[in-house]
Amino acid sequence: MNNMPFENLPGSTSPESGAVLSPSTESASVHAIPFLHIFQSQSGSSLLLSPQFVVEAATDALLKEIFMSREDIVGKYLFDAFPDNPGSPHAFASINLRASLEQVLATGKPHRMDLQQYDISDPQQPGQFLERYWSVINIPIFDELGKVAYILHETTNVSDHIVTERKLAESLVREERATALGDQQRFRLERLFEQAPAALAILEGPDFVYKEINDSYQKLFPGRKLVGLPLFEALPELDGQPIAEIIRNVYQTGVTFEGKEVLVPVARYEDQPIENIYWNFIYQAIYNTKGEVDGILIFALDVTEFIQTKQELEHKSESLLELNRELEGRVKTRTRELQRAEAEAERQRKRLGNLFMQAPAAICIVEGPELVYTLVNPVYEGLFPERKLLGKPILEALPEIEHNLVYKSFREVYEQGITHEESELLIPFVRPADGVIEDRYFRFILQAKINDQKQVDGVVVFALEVTEQVKSRIAVEASEQQLKLITDSLPVLIGYLDREERYRFTNKAYEKWFPVVSQELLGKTVREVIGEPSYHNVKANIQRALAGEVLDFEATMPYREDFVKHIQVSYIPDRRGGVVHGFYTLVTDVTEQVNARKALEESEQKAKTMAEKLAVTNHELNLANSELEDNNRDLEDRVMSRTAALQKTNELLKEHIKERKKTSESLSKSHEQLQALTRHLQVMREEERKYISRELHDELGQAFTALKIDVTLLLKTLAKGQVEHELLQEELQSMMKTINSSIASVRKIVATLRPAVLDNFGLVSELESQAQDFQKRSAIQMDVLSYVDYVELENEKSIEVFRIMQESMTNIVRHSGASKASIQISKTDSHFCFTIEDNGKGLQDDKLSGTRTFGLLGMQERAERIGASLSIESKHNKGTRLILEVPFN
């Protein structure tokens, strides 16, 4: 069968109807064409099957999709050539396919199958399968007697589309989780705002209108109305005070202001005397989404009682000064006696203290059950600038560590006396300058401090901050991971060899050439991986690369007996500090190019040999020609007159043939586009039907089942005559919720089939609604700019315009890689103009003209149907613009 010309088949069919096209209607010249070769080279993926399901022929496109040769499948039973994947939970695709083929044989009609998962054997890993999804139609081919002689099995690989839909669904789940988490965080912030012990208020706009205040802030002014009023209207006594200039300056500059123990005269109750109140406060600017200041956040504490108490203490301290002077004389006498005794101890203590204070590492000592700081060297103080440490318990000085592992370690060292060490511990600290919590990493040793009674009375700390090193390492690891993802996506073999010729890096492409996971190659020598014959071909170049030379060369590599590759290689030395530590290797498969070049050289050699033979023949013909020249001269006069007339006729004939050829090519191209678009539309209709069926089954089917159960239970309860009014009401409310949910599902399905906004509010409103959904769904910013309030078009035109713009939005999400897009609507004297554009990567020229761009073909068909013009402009990496001009009466 593999060598049988296609014209020997009993008949061929129209792909959709299966009607017989008898060979007798063809001309003799057409029958001379080897139609099997035409079938094999067509762009579609197809098989020709006998009624016994034996593979008779296969297209090149299908062989490329399944990674098999024609010899692997032609002449074999279909289900032996394509077995089910035993490891797949859906391993019954062959049963579905057999049922479809038997239906075609029984009915004599084409049969389109539902989308099928039919995995194919992995050529790189025998016994393993690659996941694949197919769109399939089986078409009968009849002989002259009307019997099914063959079955044409047409299939399309839609795996990428299925994987994309799966990833989109996963993305939607992650988006829902992120939204829920955001709502939870917002709720927590609102609770924190309300329950904070400090007074908090939010002022909005240049008039400083109270937008939000918490209970603590309202308690500062219990008799005054604040929310909804401007600051200087709610508290007019503040206007004209220095505090008014401060808050205006924060709003204008955005610079945070912190005030401590500031006197601000203000009345707590309206129409009451003004009191002298001292405040600790922070004014902090609030920014909008454009980065502009549009409000102020106030943190305030009333410290009046504290200031008054401090003033009283200062007054009392003056009375105590005189008593202190009398005691000083006595103290001086006792001090001299103690000084001599303490001098030696002080000298030893200073010596030890100097060692601690001059040490390059951060050192401190905490003592007692509360772990009070008794010694802190400058390096340790530098870790926590603007914080007072000496004399304070560690939790008072560093309250952030209370729930961190470091504080638990302090307690264990103090209570158990066991030294504790950490190499890289994360401890979040509040930055004093702006109150922002920042992650910091520390390496430290905690060692018990032993007193004279051999008891633990404190902890000695040796610490070093390693935040920058950890962040750098994390950044490097992230960069390496990103590089790994990029290199794994490239078809080129990318690797790195050290000076011992061992692989230290390989990308995913190696797995297609060598039957191992790429990670298993790491540590192996290049000789072990590629084999001795192949290593011999590149050994000299490897030595040159390790000597520091950049190389580009081609080589033939017999990796295995049945796996020989012609490769193009680049070796790039890794030179650091003047020393070559290894080299990078980039390997590109040029087997097809080399084979093509060899075939061309053989063809040229054959042509050269034939030319030599022709030269000998030509010499002999020249001798004969000389004898004929005399005769030709006599004929030339006669021929010249005839030639002139024939040339004129020939020119006219050439022009006619040229026009016929041009017309035929245009008709063929249009027919091809129409066939492709028809198949695409059929697939889209099937997908839409499946969507409606799934929604009806999953949503309405479950809802009606639940209603049926509820009604059945309620009827049984009513039959018993023991129904309580409250129980009946609860059951009916539950059923009403189910009914409302079902109605919402129906509306959702109806809105998918035909948008309600379009019918009720017009085309502009529907496009704005679609743009909002598009922006939420894709995270691509979509703006709608309309220069008209309402688009006055017939219903049919409005629907077609909407579908064209909807398809354009879908193409932007799937193909553009854009971050922004926009829709513009304008009007001239004769037509409405709809423009949609993005800032993505643009369309390639073949995408604009190819017959397989179903979306563009569909939009063009819709535009022509309503008499509109559709044009597309695209530039590489500068985006795409689609312009639709719709005439109106």
PDB file of C-alpha atoms in Angstrom, residues 413-646:
ATOM      1  CA  VAL A 413      20.621  29.074  78.099  1.00  0.00           C
ATOM      2  CA  TYR A 414      19.823  31.008  81.294  1.00  0.00           C
ATOM      3  CA  GLU A 415      17.779  28.182  82.853  1.00  0.00           C
ATOM      4  CA  GLN A 416      19.814  25.161  81.664  1.00  0.00           C
ATOM      5  CA  GLY A 417      23.323  26.593  81.158  1.00  0.00           C
ATOM      6  CA  ILE A 418      23.662  24.977  77.692  1.00  0.00           C
ATOM      7  CA  THR A 419      25.442  26.975  74.986  1.00  0.00           C
ATOM      8  CA  HIS A 420      23.262  27.685  71.929  1.00  0.00           C
ATOM      9  CA  GLU A 421      24.441  28.648  68.424  1.00  0.00           C
ATOM     10  CA  GLU A 422      22.556  29.838  65.322  1.00  0.00           C
ATOM     11  CA  SER A 423      24.113  30.358  61.904  1.00  0.00           C
ATOM     12  CA  GLU A 424      21.308  32.195  60.094  1.00  0.00           C
ATOM     13  CA  LEU A 425      18.224  33.124  62.178  1.00  0.00           C
ATOM     14  CA  LEU A 426      15.510  35.462  60.857  1.00  0.00           C
ATOM     15  CA  ILE A 427      14.451  38.138  63.408  1.00  0.00           C
ATOM     16  CA  PRO A 428      12.049  40.894  62.227  1.00  0.00           C
ATOM     17  CA  PHE A 429      12.732  44.320  63.816  1.00  0.00           C
ATOM     18  CA  VAL A 430      10.881  47.635  63.649  1.00  0.00           C
ATOM     19  CA  ARG A 431      12.925  50.356  61.923  1.00  0.00           C
ATOM     20  CA  PRO A 432      12.915  53.349  64.367  1.00  0.00           C
ATOM     21  CA  ALA A 433      13.070  55.940  61.575  1.00  0.00           C
ATOM     22  CA  ASP A 434       9.709  55.062  59.996  1.00  0.00           C
ATOM     23  CA  GLY A 435       8.238  52.177  62.008  1.00  0.00           C
ATOM     24  CA  VAL A 436       8.545  49.712  59.102  1.00  0.00           C
ATOM     25  CA  ILE A 437       9.150  46.071  60.032  1.00  0.00           C
ATOM     26  CA  GLU A 438      12.206  44.701  58.208  1.00  0.00           C
ATOM     27  CA  ASP A 439      13.561  41.148  58.101  1.00  0.00           C
ATOM     28  CA  ARG A 440      17.083  40.811  59.541  1.00  0.00           C
ATOM     29  CA  TYR A 441      19.267  37.696  59.790  1.00  0.00           C
ATOM     30  CA  PHE A 442      21.799  37.028  62.580  1.00  0.00           C
ATOM     31  CA  ARG A 443      24.569  34.536  63.347  1.00  0.00           C
ATOM     32  CA  PHE A 444      25.162  34.303  67.125  1.00  0.00           C
ATOM     33  CA  ILE A 445      26.345  32.245  70.111  1.00  0.00           C
ATOM     34  CA  LEU A 446      24.575  32.375  73.473  1.00  0.00           C
ATOM     35  CA  GLN A 447      26.784  31.229  76.381  1.00  0.00           C
ATOM     36  CA  ALA A 448      25.862  30.992  80.054  1.00  0.00           C
ATOM     37  CA  LYS A 449      27.562  33.455  82.477  1.00  0.00           C
ATOM     38  CA  ILE A 450      28.602  31.705  85.738  1.00  0.00           C
ATOM     39  CA  ASN A 451      28.989  33.619  89.049  1.00  0.00           C
ATOM     40  CA  ASP A 452      31.253  32.842  91.991  1.00  0.00           C
ATOM     41  CA  GLN A 453      28.685  30.398  93.409  1.00  0.00           C
ATOM     42  CA  LYS A 454      28.885  28.378  90.164  1.00  0.00           C
ATOM     43  CA  GLN A 455      25.370  29.441  89.262  1.00  0.00           C
ATOM     44  CA  VAL A 456      24.098  30.850  85.972  1.00  0.00           C
ATOM     45  CA  ASP A 457      23.335  34.548  86.533  1.00  0.00           C
ATOM     46  CA  GLY A 458      23.320  35.800  82.935  1.00  0.00           C
ATOM     47  CA  VAL A 459      24.015  35.183  79.252  1.00  0.00           C
ATOM     48  CA  VAL A 460      26.982  36.311  77.144  1.00  0.00           C
ATOM     49  CA  VAL A 461      26.107  37.036  73.507  1.00  0.00           C
ATOM     50  CA  PHE A 462      28.468  36.993  70.508  1.00  0.00           C
ATOM     51  CA  ALA A 463      26.498  38.144  67.426  1.00  0.00           C
ATOM     52  CA  LEU A 464      27.021  39.068  63.782  1.00  0.00           C
ATOM     53  CA  GLU A 465      24.354  40.415  61.383  1.00  0.00           C
ATOM     54  CA  VAL A 466      24.338  38.491  58.068  1.00  0.00           C
ATOM     55  CA  THR A 467      21.261  40.095  56.473  1.00  0.00           C
ATOM     56  CA  GLU A 468      23.046  41.289  53.326  1.00  0.00           C
ATOM     57  CA  GLN A 469      24.754  37.922  52.797  1.00  0.00           C
ATOM     58  CA  VAL A 470      21.459  36.026  53.174  1.00  0.00           C
ATOM     59  CA  LYS A 471      19.566  38.391  50.857  1.00  0.00           C
ATOM     60  CA  SER A 472      22.375  38.144  48.303  1.00  0.00           C
ATOM     61  CA  ARG A 473      22.295  34.355  48.502  1.00  0.00           C
ATOM     62  CA  ILE A 474      18.488  34.315  48.110  1.00  0.00           C
ATOM     63  CA  ALA A 475      18.771  36.660  45.123  1.00  0.00           C
ATOM     64  CA  VAL A 476      21.451  34.451  43.550  1.00  0.00           C
ATOM     65  CA  GLU A 477      19.324  31.334  44.107  1.00  0.00           C
ATOM     66  CA  ALA A 478      16.300  33.092  42.540  1.00  0.00           C
ATOM     67  CA  SER A 479      18.471  34.213  39.607  1.00  0.00           C
ATOM     68  CA  GLU A 480      19.807  30.689  39.143  1.00  0.00           C
ATOM     69  CA  GLN A 481      16.272  29.289  39.210  1.00  0.00           C
ATOM     70  CA  GLN A 482      15.138  31.846  36.620  1.00  0.00           C
ATOM     71  CA  LEU A 483      18.157  31.024  34.430  1.00  0.00           C
ATOM     72  CA  LYS A 484      17.322  27.313  34.777  1.00  0.00           C
ATOM     73  CA  LEU A 485      13.719  27.924  33.635  1.00  0.00           C
ATOM     74  CA  ILE A 486      14.917  29.961  30.630  1.00  0.00           C
ATOM     75  CA  THR A 487      17.558  27.459  29.513  1.00  0.00           C
ATOM     76  CA  ASP A 488      15.170  24.519  29.970  1.00  0.00           C
ATOM     77  CA  SER A 489      12.724  26.152  27.551  1.00  0.00           C
ATOM     78  CA  LEU A 490      15.332  26.444  24.758  1.00  0.00           C
ATOM     79  CA  PRO A 491      15.745  23.685  22.123  1.00  0.00           C
ATOM     80  CA  VAL A 492      19.546  24.151  22.184  1.00  0.00           C
ATOM     81  CA  LEU A 493      21.654  21.863  24.426  1.00  0.00           C
ATOM     82  CA  ILE A 494      23.265  24.167  27.020  1.00  0.00           C
ATOM     83  CA  GLY A 495      25.839  22.834  29.487  1.00  0.00           C
ATOM     84  CA  TYR A 496      28.883  23.671  31.590  1.00  0.00           C
ATOM     85  CA  LEU A 497      32.013  21.468  31.933  1.00  0.00           C
ATOM     86  CA  ASP A 498      34.706  21.975  34.586  1.00  0.00           C
ATOM     87  CA  ARG A 499      38.441  21.390  34.093  1.00  0.00           C
ATOM     88  CA  GLU A 500      37.941  17.670  34.767  1.00  0.00           C
ATOM     89  CA  GLU A 501      35.507  17.599  31.822  1.00  0.00           C
ATOM     90  CA  ARG A 502      32.606  16.848  34.168  1.00  0.00           C
ATOM     91  CA  TYR A 503      29.132  18.289  33.640  1.00  0.00           C
ATOM     92  CA  ARG A 504      28.178  20.856  36.296  1.00  0.00           C
ATOM     93  CA  PHE A 505      25.072  22.148  34.492  1.00  0.00           C
ATOM     94  CA  THR A 506      22.738  20.765  31.789  1.00  0.00           C
ATOM     95  CA  ASN A 507      19.399  22.067  30.571  1.00  0.00           C
ATOM     96  CA  LYS A 508      16.216  20.097  29.860  1.00  0.00           C
ATOM     97  CA  ALA A 509      17.088  19.656  26.151  1.00  0.00           C
ATOM     98  CA  TYR A 510      19.674  16.976  27.063  1.00  0.00           C
ATOM     99  CA  GLU A 511      16.829  14.620  28.041  1.00  0.00           C
ATOM    100  CA  LYS A 512      15.657  14.426  24.395  1.00  0.00           C
ATOM    101  CA  TRP A 513      19.099  13.159  23.247  1.00  0.00           C
ATOM    102  CA  PHE A 514      20.123  11.021  26.231  1.00  0.00           C
ATOM    103  CA  PRO A 515      17.647   8.667  28.001  1.00  0.00           C
ATOM    104  CA  VAL A 516      18.212  10.121  31.492  1.00  0.00           C
ATOM    105  CA  VAL A 517      16.970  13.054  33.571  1.00  0.00           C
ATOM    106  CA  SER A 518      19.238  16.075  33.026  1.00  0.00           C
ATOM    107  CA  GLN A 519      20.126  16.229  36.744  1.00  0.00           C
ATOM    108  CA  GLU A 520      21.588  12.704  36.557  1.00  0.00           C
ATOM    109  CA  LEU A 521      24.245  13.967  34.102  1.00  0.00           C
ATOM    110  CA  LEU A 522      25.780  16.265  36.727  1.00  0.00           C
ATOM    111  CA  GLY A 523      29.161  14.965  37.910  1.00  0.00           C
ATOM    112  CA  LYS A 524      29.609  12.641  34.918  1.00  0.00           C
ATOM    113  CA  THR A 525      32.409  13.164  32.403  1.00  0.00           C
ATOM    114  CA  VAL A 526      31.602  14.133  28.858  1.00  0.00           C
ATOM    115  CA  ARG A 527      33.223  10.847  27.704  1.00  0.00           C
ATOM    116  CA  GLU A 528      30.769   8.851  29.852  1.00  0.00           C
ATOM    117  CA  VAL A 529      27.762  10.785  28.546  1.00  0.00           C
ATOM    118  CA  ILE A 530      28.385  10.977  24.781  1.00  0.00           C
ATOM    119  CA  GLY A 531      30.413   7.775  24.315  1.00  0.00           C
ATOM    120  CA  GLU A 532      33.961   7.073  23.108  1.00  0.00           C
ATOM    121  CA  PRO A 533      33.362   7.588  19.312  1.00  0.00           C
ATOM    122  CA  SER A 534      31.704  10.972  19.810  1.00  0.00           C
ATOM    123  CA  TYR A 535      34.260  12.045  22.430  1.00  0.00           C
ATOM    124  CA  HIS A 536      37.056  11.294  19.960  1.00  0.00           C
ATOM    125  CA  ASN A 537      35.484  13.781  17.493  1.00  0.00           C
ATOM    126  CA  VAL A 538      35.540  16.718  19.968  1.00  0.00           C
ATOM    127  CA  LYS A 539      38.431  15.874  22.312  1.00  0.00           C
ATOM    128  CA  ALA A 540      40.876  18.268  20.650  1.00  0.00           C
ATOM    129  CA  ASN A 541      38.374  21.145  20.727  1.00  0.00           C
ATOM    130  CA  ILE A 542      37.659  20.523  24.445  1.00  0.00           C
ATOM    131  CA  GLN A 543      41.386  20.870  25.194  1.00  0.00           C
ATOM    132  CA  ARG A 544      41.513  24.128  23.205  1.00  0.00           C
ATOM    133  CA  ALA A 545      38.496  25.517  25.130  1.00  0.00           C
ATOM    134  CA  LEU A 546      40.099  24.624  28.490  1.00  0.00           C
ATOM    135  CA  ALA A 547      43.191  26.481  27.246  1.00  0.00           C
ATOM    136  CA  GLY A 548      41.032  29.627  26.945  1.00  0.00           C
ATOM    137  CA  GLU A 549      40.097  29.628  23.237  1.00  0.00           C
ATOM    138  CA  VAL A 550      36.569  30.515  22.038  1.00  0.00           C
ATOM    139  CA  LEU A 551      35.485  27.925  19.443  1.00  0.00           C
ATOM    140  CA  ASP A 552      32.672  27.533  16.877  1.00  0.00           C
ATOM    141  CA  PHE A 553      32.694  24.294  14.854  1.00  0.00           C
ATOM    142  CA  GLU A 554      30.572  21.519  13.339  1.00  0.00           C
ATOM    143  CA  ALA A 555      30.932  17.813  14.064  1.00  0.00           C
ATOM    144  CA  THR A 556      29.286  14.458  13.346  1.00  0.00           C
ATOM    145  CA  MET A 557      28.458  12.659  16.608  1.00  0.00           C
ATOM    146  CA  PRO A 558      27.635   8.910  16.613  1.00  0.00           C
ATOM    147  CA  TYR A 559      26.055   8.985  20.091  1.00  0.00           C
ATOM    148  CA  ARG A 560      24.481   5.572  19.639  1.00  0.00           C
ATOM    149  CA  GLU A 561      24.266   3.047  16.827  1.00  0.00           C
ATOM    150  CA  ASP A 562      20.821   4.315  15.802  1.00  0.00           C
ATOM    151  CA  PHE A 563      21.311   7.930  16.908  1.00  0.00           C
ATOM    152  CA  VAL A 564      23.803   9.961  14.852  1.00  0.00           C
ATOM    153  CA  LYS A 565      23.627  13.751  14.917  1.00  0.00           C
ATOM    154  CA  HIS A 566      25.328  16.520  12.950  1.00  0.00           C
ATOM    155  CA  ILE A 567      25.835  19.368  15.399  1.00  0.00           C
ATOM    156  CA  GLN A 568      26.936  22.991  15.412  1.00  0.00           C
ATOM    157  CA  VAL A 569      28.873  23.739  18.621  1.00  0.00           C
ATOM    158  CA  SER A 570      30.103  26.829  20.493  1.00  0.00           C
ATOM    159  CA  TYR A 571      32.631  26.516  23.359  1.00  0.00           C
ATOM    160  CA  ILE A 572      32.949  29.633  25.572  1.00  0.00           C
ATOM    161  CA  PRO A 573      35.684  29.504  28.288  1.00  0.00           C
ATOM    162  CA  ASP A 574      34.785  30.508  31.864  1.00  0.00           C
ATOM    163  CA  ARG A 575      37.717  32.798  32.664  1.00  0.00           C
ATOM    164  CA  ARG A 576      37.838  34.234  36.183  1.00  0.00           C
ATOM    165  CA  GLY A 577      40.848  36.006  37.657  1.00  0.00           C
ATOM    166  CA  GLY A 578      42.946  35.070  34.634  1.00  0.00           C
ATOM    167  CA  VAL A 579      42.269  31.334  35.170  1.00  0.00           C
ATOM    168  CA  VAL A 580      39.993  29.114  33.030  1.00  0.00           C
ATOM    169  CA  HIS A 581      37.742  27.182  35.436  1.00  0.00           C
ATOM    170  CA  GLY A 582      35.751  25.434  32.730  1.00  0.00           C
ATOM    171  CA  PHE A 583      33.704  26.296  29.666  1.00  0.00           C
ATOM    172  CA  TYR A 584      30.094  26.689  28.497  1.00  0.00           C
ATOM    173  CA  THR A 585      28.884  24.517  25.636  1.00  0.00           C
ATOM    174  CA  LEU A 586      25.998  25.277  23.252  1.00  0.00           C
ATOM    175  CA  VAL A 587      25.002  22.460  20.888  1.00  0.00           C
ATOM    176  CA  THR A 588      22.530  22.959  18.008  1.00  0.00           C
ATOM    177  CA  ASP A 589      21.128  20.097  15.913  1.00  0.00           C
ATOM    178  CA  VAL A 590      21.917  20.764  12.215  1.00  0.00           C
ATOM    179  CA  THR A 591      21.339  17.194  11.022  1.00  0.00           C
ATOM    180  CA  GLU A 592      18.590  18.181   8.584  1.00  0.00           C
ATOM    181  CA  GLN A 593      20.694  21.020   7.130  1.00  0.00           C
ATOM    182  CA  VAL A 594      23.743  18.767   6.704  1.00  0.00           C
ATOM    183  CA  ASN A 595      21.692  16.009   5.061  1.00  0.00           C
ATOM    184  CA  ALA A 596      20.139  18.566   2.729  1.00  0.00           C
ATOM    185  CA  ARG A 597      23.583  19.926   1.870  1.00  0.00           C
ATOM    186  CA  LYS A 598      24.911  16.426   1.135  1.00  0.00           C
ATOM    187  CA  ALA A 599      21.911  15.697  -1.073  1.00  0.00           C
ATOM    188  CA  LEU A 600      22.577  18.938  -2.945  1.00  0.00           C
ATOM    189  CA  GLU A 601      26.238  18.048  -3.433  1.00  0.00           C
ATOM    190  CA  GLU A 602      25.293  14.597  -4.782  1.00  0.00           C
ATOM    191  CA  SER A 603      22.799  16.225  -7.123  1.00  0.00           C
ATOM    192  CA  GLU A 604      25.449  18.674  -8.349  1.00  0.00           C
ATOM    193  CA  GLN A 605      27.891  15.793  -8.962  1.00  0.00           C
ATOM    194  CA  LYS A 606      25.272  13.908 -10.987  1.00  0.00           C
ATOM    195  CA  ALA A 607      24.558  17.082 -12.946  1.00  0.00           C
ATOM    196  CA  LYS A 608      28.290  17.524 -13.646  1.00  0.00           C
ATOM    197  CA  THR A 609      28.578  13.934 -14.981  1.00  0.00           C
ATOM    198  CA  MET A 610      25.519  14.424 -17.145  1.00  0.00           C
ATOM    199  CA  ALA A 611      26.987  17.705 -18.472  1.00  0.00           C
ATOM    200  CA  GLU A 612      30.178  15.907 -19.561  1.00  0.00           C
ATOM    201  CA  LYS A 613      28.128  13.321 -21.427  1.00  0.00           C
ATOM    202  CA  LEU A 614      26.082  16.062 -23.018  1.00  0.00           C
ATOM    203  CA  ALA A 615      29.275  17.824 -24.168  1.00  0.00           C
ATOM    204  CA  VAL A 616      30.305  14.760 -26.215  1.00  0.00           C
ATOM    205  CA  THR A 617      26.817  14.469 -27.662  1.00  0.00           C
ATOM    206  CA  ASN A 618      26.806  18.185 -28.378  1.00  0.00           C
ATOM    207  CA  HIS A 619      30.016  17.916 -30.418  1.00  0.00           C
ATOM    208  CA  GLU A 620      28.452  15.225 -32.565  1.00  0.00           C
ATOM    209  CA  LEU A 621      25.342  17.320 -32.996  1.00  0.00           C
ATOM    210  CA  ASN A 622      27.424  20.315 -34.075  1.00  0.00           C
ATOM    211  CA  LEU A 623      28.790  18.296 -36.989  1.00  0.00           C
ATOM    212  CA  ALA A 624      25.262  17.367 -38.002  1.00  0.00           C
ATOM    213  CA  ASN A 625      24.082  20.928 -37.516  1.00  0.00           C
ATOM    214  CA  SER A 626      26.678  22.280 -39.904  1.00  0.00           C
ATOM    215  CA  GLU A 627      25.226  20.066 -42.605  1.00  0.00           C
ATOM    216  CA  LEU A 628      21.712  21.279 -41.778  1.00  0.00           C
ATOM    217  CA  GLU A 629      22.610  24.975 -41.718  1.00  0.00           C
ATOM    218  CA  ASP A 630      22.345  25.299 -45.496  1.00  0.00           C
ATOM    219  CA  ASN A 631      18.918  23.724 -45.433  1.00  0.00           C
ATOM    220  CA  ASN A 632      17.875  25.913 -42.513  1.00  0.00           C
ATOM    221  CA  ARG A 633      18.735  29.086 -44.374  1.00  0.00           C
ATOM    222  CA  ASP A 634      16.236  28.167 -47.031  1.00  0.00           C
ATOM    223  CA  LEU A 635      13.586  27.530 -44.402  1.00  0.00           C
ATOM    224  CA  GLU A 636      14.325  30.656 -42.345  1.00  0.00           C
ATOM    225  CA  ASP A 637      12.572  33.003 -44.751  1.00  0.00           C
ATOM    226  CA  ARG A 638       9.457  30.875 -44.677  1.00  0.00           C
ATOM    227  CA  VAL A 639       9.596  30.419 -40.907  1.00  0.00           C
ATOM    228  CA  MET A 640      10.130  34.133 -40.112  1.00  0.00           C
ATOM    229  CA  SER A 641       6.794  35.149 -41.544  1.00  0.00           C
ATOM    230  CA  ARG A 642       5.029  32.319 -39.682  1.00  0.00           C
ATOM    231  CA  THR A 643       7.007  33.032 -36.483  1.00  0.00           C
ATOM    232  CA  ALA A 644       5.886  36.652 -36.309  1.00  0.00           C
ATOM    233  CA  ALA A 645       2.256  35.583 -36.410  1.00  0.00           C
ATOM    234  CA  LEU A 646       2.842  32.775 -33.863  1.00  0.00           C
TER     235      LEU A 646
END
